[in-house]
Short mmCIF file of C-alpha atoms in Angstrom, two decimals:
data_model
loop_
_atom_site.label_atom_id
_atom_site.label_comp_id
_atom_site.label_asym_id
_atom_site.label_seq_id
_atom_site.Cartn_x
_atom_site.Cartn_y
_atom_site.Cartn_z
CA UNK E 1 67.67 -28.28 115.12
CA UNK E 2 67.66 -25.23 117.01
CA UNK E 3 65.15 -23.48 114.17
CA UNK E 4 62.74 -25.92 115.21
CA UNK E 5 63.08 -25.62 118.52
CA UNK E 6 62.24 -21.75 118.19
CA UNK E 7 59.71 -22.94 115.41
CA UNK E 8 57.78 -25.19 117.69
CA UNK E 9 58.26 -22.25 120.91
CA UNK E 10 56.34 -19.78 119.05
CA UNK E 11 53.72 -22.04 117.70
CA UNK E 12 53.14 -23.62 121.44
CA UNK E 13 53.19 -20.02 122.87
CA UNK E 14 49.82 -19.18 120.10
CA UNK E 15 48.07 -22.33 120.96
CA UNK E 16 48.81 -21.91 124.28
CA UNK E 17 47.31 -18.36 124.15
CA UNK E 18 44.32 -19.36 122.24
CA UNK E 19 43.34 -22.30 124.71
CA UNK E 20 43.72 -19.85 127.62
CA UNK E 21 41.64 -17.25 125.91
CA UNK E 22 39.13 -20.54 125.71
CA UNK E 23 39.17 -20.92 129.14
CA UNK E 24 38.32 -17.18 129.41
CA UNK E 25 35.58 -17.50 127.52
CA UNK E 26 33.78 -19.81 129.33
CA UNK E 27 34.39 -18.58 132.46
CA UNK E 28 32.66 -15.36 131.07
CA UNK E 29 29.64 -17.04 129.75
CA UNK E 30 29.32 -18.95 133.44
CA UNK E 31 30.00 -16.02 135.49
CA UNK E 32 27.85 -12.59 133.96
CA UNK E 33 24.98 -11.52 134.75
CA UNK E 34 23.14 -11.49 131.73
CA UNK E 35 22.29 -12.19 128.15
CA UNK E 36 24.18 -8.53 126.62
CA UNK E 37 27.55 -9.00 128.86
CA UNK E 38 27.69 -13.06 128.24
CA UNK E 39 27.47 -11.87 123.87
CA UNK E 40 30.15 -9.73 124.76
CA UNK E 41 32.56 -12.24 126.46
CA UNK E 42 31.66 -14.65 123.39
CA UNK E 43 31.85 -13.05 120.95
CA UNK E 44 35.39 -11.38 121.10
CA UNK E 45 37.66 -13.61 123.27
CA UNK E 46 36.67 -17.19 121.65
CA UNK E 47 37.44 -15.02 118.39
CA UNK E 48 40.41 -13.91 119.33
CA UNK E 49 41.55 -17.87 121.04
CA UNK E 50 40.56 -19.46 118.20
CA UNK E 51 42.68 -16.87 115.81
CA UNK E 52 45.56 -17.43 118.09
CA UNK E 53 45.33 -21.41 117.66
CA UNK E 54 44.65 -21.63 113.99
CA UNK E 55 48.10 -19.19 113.73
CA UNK E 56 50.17 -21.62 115.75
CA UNK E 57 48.36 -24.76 113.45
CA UNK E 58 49.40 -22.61 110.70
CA UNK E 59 53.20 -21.74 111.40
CA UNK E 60 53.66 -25.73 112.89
CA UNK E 61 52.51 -26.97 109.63
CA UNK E 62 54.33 -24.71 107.40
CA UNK E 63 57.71 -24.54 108.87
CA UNK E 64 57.93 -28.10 110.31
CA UNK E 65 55.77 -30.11 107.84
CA UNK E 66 56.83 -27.82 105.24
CA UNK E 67 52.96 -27.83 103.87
CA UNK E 68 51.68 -24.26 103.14
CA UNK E 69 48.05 -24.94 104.05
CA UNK E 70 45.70 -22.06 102.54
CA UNK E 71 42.73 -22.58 103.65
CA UNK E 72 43.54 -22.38 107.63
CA UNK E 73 44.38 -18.54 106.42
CA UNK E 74 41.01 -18.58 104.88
CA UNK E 75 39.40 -20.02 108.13
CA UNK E 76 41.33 -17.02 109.92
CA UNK E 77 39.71 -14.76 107.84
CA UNK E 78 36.26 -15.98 107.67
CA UNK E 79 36.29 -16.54 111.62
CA UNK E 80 37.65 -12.69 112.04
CA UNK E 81 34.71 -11.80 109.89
CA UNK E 82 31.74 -13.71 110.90
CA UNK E 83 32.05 -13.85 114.73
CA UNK E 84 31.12 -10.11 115.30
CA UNK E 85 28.22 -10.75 113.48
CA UNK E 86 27.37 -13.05 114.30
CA UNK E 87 27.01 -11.72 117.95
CA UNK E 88 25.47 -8.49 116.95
CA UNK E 89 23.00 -10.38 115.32
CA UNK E 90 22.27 -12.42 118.48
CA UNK E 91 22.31 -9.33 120.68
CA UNK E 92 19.93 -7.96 118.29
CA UNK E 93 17.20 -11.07 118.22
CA UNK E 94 17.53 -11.41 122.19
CA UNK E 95 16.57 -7.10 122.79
CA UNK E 96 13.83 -7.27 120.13
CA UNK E 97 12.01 -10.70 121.16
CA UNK E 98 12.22 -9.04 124.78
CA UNK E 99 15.51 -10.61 126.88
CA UNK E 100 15.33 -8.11 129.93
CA UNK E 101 18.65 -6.47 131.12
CA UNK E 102 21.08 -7.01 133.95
CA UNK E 103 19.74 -5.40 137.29
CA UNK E 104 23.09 -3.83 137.61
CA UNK E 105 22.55 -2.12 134.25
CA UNK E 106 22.49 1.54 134.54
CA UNK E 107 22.06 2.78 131.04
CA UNK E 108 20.01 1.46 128.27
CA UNK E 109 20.41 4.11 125.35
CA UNK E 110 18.64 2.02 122.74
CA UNK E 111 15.11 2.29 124.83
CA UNK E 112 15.02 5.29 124.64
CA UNK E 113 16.02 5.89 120.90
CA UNK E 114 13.33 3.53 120.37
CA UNK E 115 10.72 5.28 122.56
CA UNK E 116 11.33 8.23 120.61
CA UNK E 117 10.64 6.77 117.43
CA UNK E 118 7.32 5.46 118.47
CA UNK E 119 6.36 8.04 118.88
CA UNK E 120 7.49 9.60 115.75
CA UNK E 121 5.87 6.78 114.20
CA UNK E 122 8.00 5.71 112.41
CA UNK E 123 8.33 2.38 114.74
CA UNK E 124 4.83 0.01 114.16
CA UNK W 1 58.20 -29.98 125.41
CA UNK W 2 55.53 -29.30 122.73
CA UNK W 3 53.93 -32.14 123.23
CA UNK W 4 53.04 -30.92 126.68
CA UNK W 5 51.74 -27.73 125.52
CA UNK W 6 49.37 -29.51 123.06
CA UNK W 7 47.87 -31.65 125.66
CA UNK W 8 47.31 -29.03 128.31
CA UNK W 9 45.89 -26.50 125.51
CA UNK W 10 43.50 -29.35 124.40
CA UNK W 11 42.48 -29.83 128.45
CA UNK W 12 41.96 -26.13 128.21
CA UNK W 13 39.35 -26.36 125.22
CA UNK W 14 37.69 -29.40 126.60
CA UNK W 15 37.25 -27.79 130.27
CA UNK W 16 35.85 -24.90 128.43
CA UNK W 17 33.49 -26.85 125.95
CA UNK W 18 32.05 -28.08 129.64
CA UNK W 19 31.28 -25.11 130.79
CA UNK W 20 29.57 -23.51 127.77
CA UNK W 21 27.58 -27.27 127.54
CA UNK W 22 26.45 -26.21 131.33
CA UNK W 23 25.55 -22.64 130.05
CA UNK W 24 23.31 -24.39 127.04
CA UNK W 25 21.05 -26.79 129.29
CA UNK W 26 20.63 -23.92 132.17
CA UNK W 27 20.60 -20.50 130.29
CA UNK W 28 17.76 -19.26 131.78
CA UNK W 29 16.43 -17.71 127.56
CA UNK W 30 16.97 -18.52 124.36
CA UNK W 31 19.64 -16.24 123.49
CA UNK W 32 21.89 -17.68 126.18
CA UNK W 33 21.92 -20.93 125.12
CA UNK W 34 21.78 -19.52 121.29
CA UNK W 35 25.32 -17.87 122.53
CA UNK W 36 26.43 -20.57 124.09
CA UNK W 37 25.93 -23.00 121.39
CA UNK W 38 28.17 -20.57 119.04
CA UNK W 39 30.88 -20.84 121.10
CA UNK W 40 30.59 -24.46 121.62
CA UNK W 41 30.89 -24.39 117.58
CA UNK W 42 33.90 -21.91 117.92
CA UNK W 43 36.13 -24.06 119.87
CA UNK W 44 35.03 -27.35 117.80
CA UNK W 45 37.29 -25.54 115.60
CA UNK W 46 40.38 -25.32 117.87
CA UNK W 47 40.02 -29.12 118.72
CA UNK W 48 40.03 -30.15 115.35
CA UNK W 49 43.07 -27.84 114.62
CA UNK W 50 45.25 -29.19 117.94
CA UNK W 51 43.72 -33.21 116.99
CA UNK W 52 45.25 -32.69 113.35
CA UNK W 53 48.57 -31.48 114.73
CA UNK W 54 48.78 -34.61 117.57
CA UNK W 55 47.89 -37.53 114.77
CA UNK W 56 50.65 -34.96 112.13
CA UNK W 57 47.84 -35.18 109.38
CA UNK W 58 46.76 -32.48 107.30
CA UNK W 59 43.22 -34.27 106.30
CA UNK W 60 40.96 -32.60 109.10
CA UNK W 61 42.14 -28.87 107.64
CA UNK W 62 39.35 -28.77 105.53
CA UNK W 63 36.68 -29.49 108.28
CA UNK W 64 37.86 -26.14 110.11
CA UNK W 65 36.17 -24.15 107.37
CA UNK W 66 33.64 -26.40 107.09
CA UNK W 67 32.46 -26.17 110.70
CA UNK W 68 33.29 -22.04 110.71
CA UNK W 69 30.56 -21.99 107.82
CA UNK W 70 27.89 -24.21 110.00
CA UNK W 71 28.84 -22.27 113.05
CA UNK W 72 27.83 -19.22 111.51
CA UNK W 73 24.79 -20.34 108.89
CA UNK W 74 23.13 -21.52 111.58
CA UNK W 75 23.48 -18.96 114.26
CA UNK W 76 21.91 -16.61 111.91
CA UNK W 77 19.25 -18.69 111.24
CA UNK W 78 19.11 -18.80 115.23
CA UNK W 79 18.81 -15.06 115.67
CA UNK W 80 16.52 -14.59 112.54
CA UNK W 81 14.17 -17.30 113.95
CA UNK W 82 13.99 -15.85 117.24
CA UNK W 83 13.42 -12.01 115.73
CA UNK W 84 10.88 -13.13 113.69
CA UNK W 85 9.46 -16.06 114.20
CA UNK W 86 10.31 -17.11 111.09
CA UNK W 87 13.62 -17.77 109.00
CA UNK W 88 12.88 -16.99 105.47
CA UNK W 89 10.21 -14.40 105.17
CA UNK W 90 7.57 -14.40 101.81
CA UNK W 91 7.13 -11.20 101.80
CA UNK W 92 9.92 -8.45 100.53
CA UNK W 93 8.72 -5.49 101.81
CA UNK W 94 9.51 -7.12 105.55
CA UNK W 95 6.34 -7.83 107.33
CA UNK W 96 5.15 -11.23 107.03
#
């Protein structure tokens, strides 16, 4: 009895983690300024919440249903590996089809990386 | 005791999941609501995890990869469509 009961503590405490980490996430995407600092608020706490929740699915169902479900492992891994990106590749889309920056930004290193190779030509 | 913890972590999600829907119909570009819309898909995933642990089924396990593959199939085709214009591109060389 008391194994469960540590069982099911540590599996609440993860998905209890993960939903808060949720909540984070949102509050992020509601509150920043911008396009760049929202991507960043997405793309590495709602990975991190919904690692935390599929662990505590994963240790409830092995320990108290006694079922060793694989592919919520799998879904950890291909989550941990798809989210970041995923989000660079969003970052990327939104600077190249023109999203403008925060007007709090004070450094934009890429412009200028990309100034330089214009006019290198090796840009268009 | 756990029971608790499932309900207030699936209030969590759900409060959440409301304000990334707000974030997809006002995101002033694209890309927000591109971002927005990934997350949304994100913590589909944690509801389906906390639903199959309330009805103590293992039949929705499956969907979670399911939905992690959607989730991130089409928010590449998302970022290649606005980069581009296009999704899949004739040409190899790279300019259409």
């Amino acid at each position: 009895m008391t194994e469960m009961e540590i069982v099911k503590f540590f599996a609440g405490l993860f998905i209890l983690l993960g939903a808060f980490l949720s909540l984070v996430t949102a509050f992020g995407l509601i509150r920043l300024p911008d396009v760049y600092t929202r991507n960043h608020a997405a793309s590495k706490s709602a990975t991190m919440g919904v690692m935390l929740v599929l662990l505590g699915t994963f240790l409830y169902f092995w320990l108290i249903e006694h079922h060793f479900n694989s592919r919520l492992l799998l879904g950890v891994l291909f989550i941990f590996l798809t989210s970041p990106v995923a989000g660079h590749l969003i970052a990327r889309a939104a600077y190249n089809s023109g999203v403008k920056l925060s007007d709090r930004t004070v450094q934009d290193d890429l412009a200028k990386a990309r100034k330089k190779m214009k006019a290198e030509g090796q840009l268009k | 005791m756990f029971e608790a913890v499932l309900w207030i972590s699936v209030t969590f999600i759900s409060l959440a999941m409301i304000g990334l829907i707000y974030r997809v119909i006002k995101g002033p570009t694209v890309a927000d609501r591109v971002v927005a819309l990934d997350a949304i898909g994100i913590s589909l995933v944690s509801v389906i995890a906390l639903v199959s642990i309330v009805l103590e089924t293992s039949a929705f396990l499956d969907i979670i990869l399911l939905i992690g593959i959607l989730a991130f199939i089409g928010t590449v085709a998302f970022s290649k469509f606005l980069e581009k214009g296009v999704i899949m591109e004739y040409d190899r060389n790279g300019n259409r």
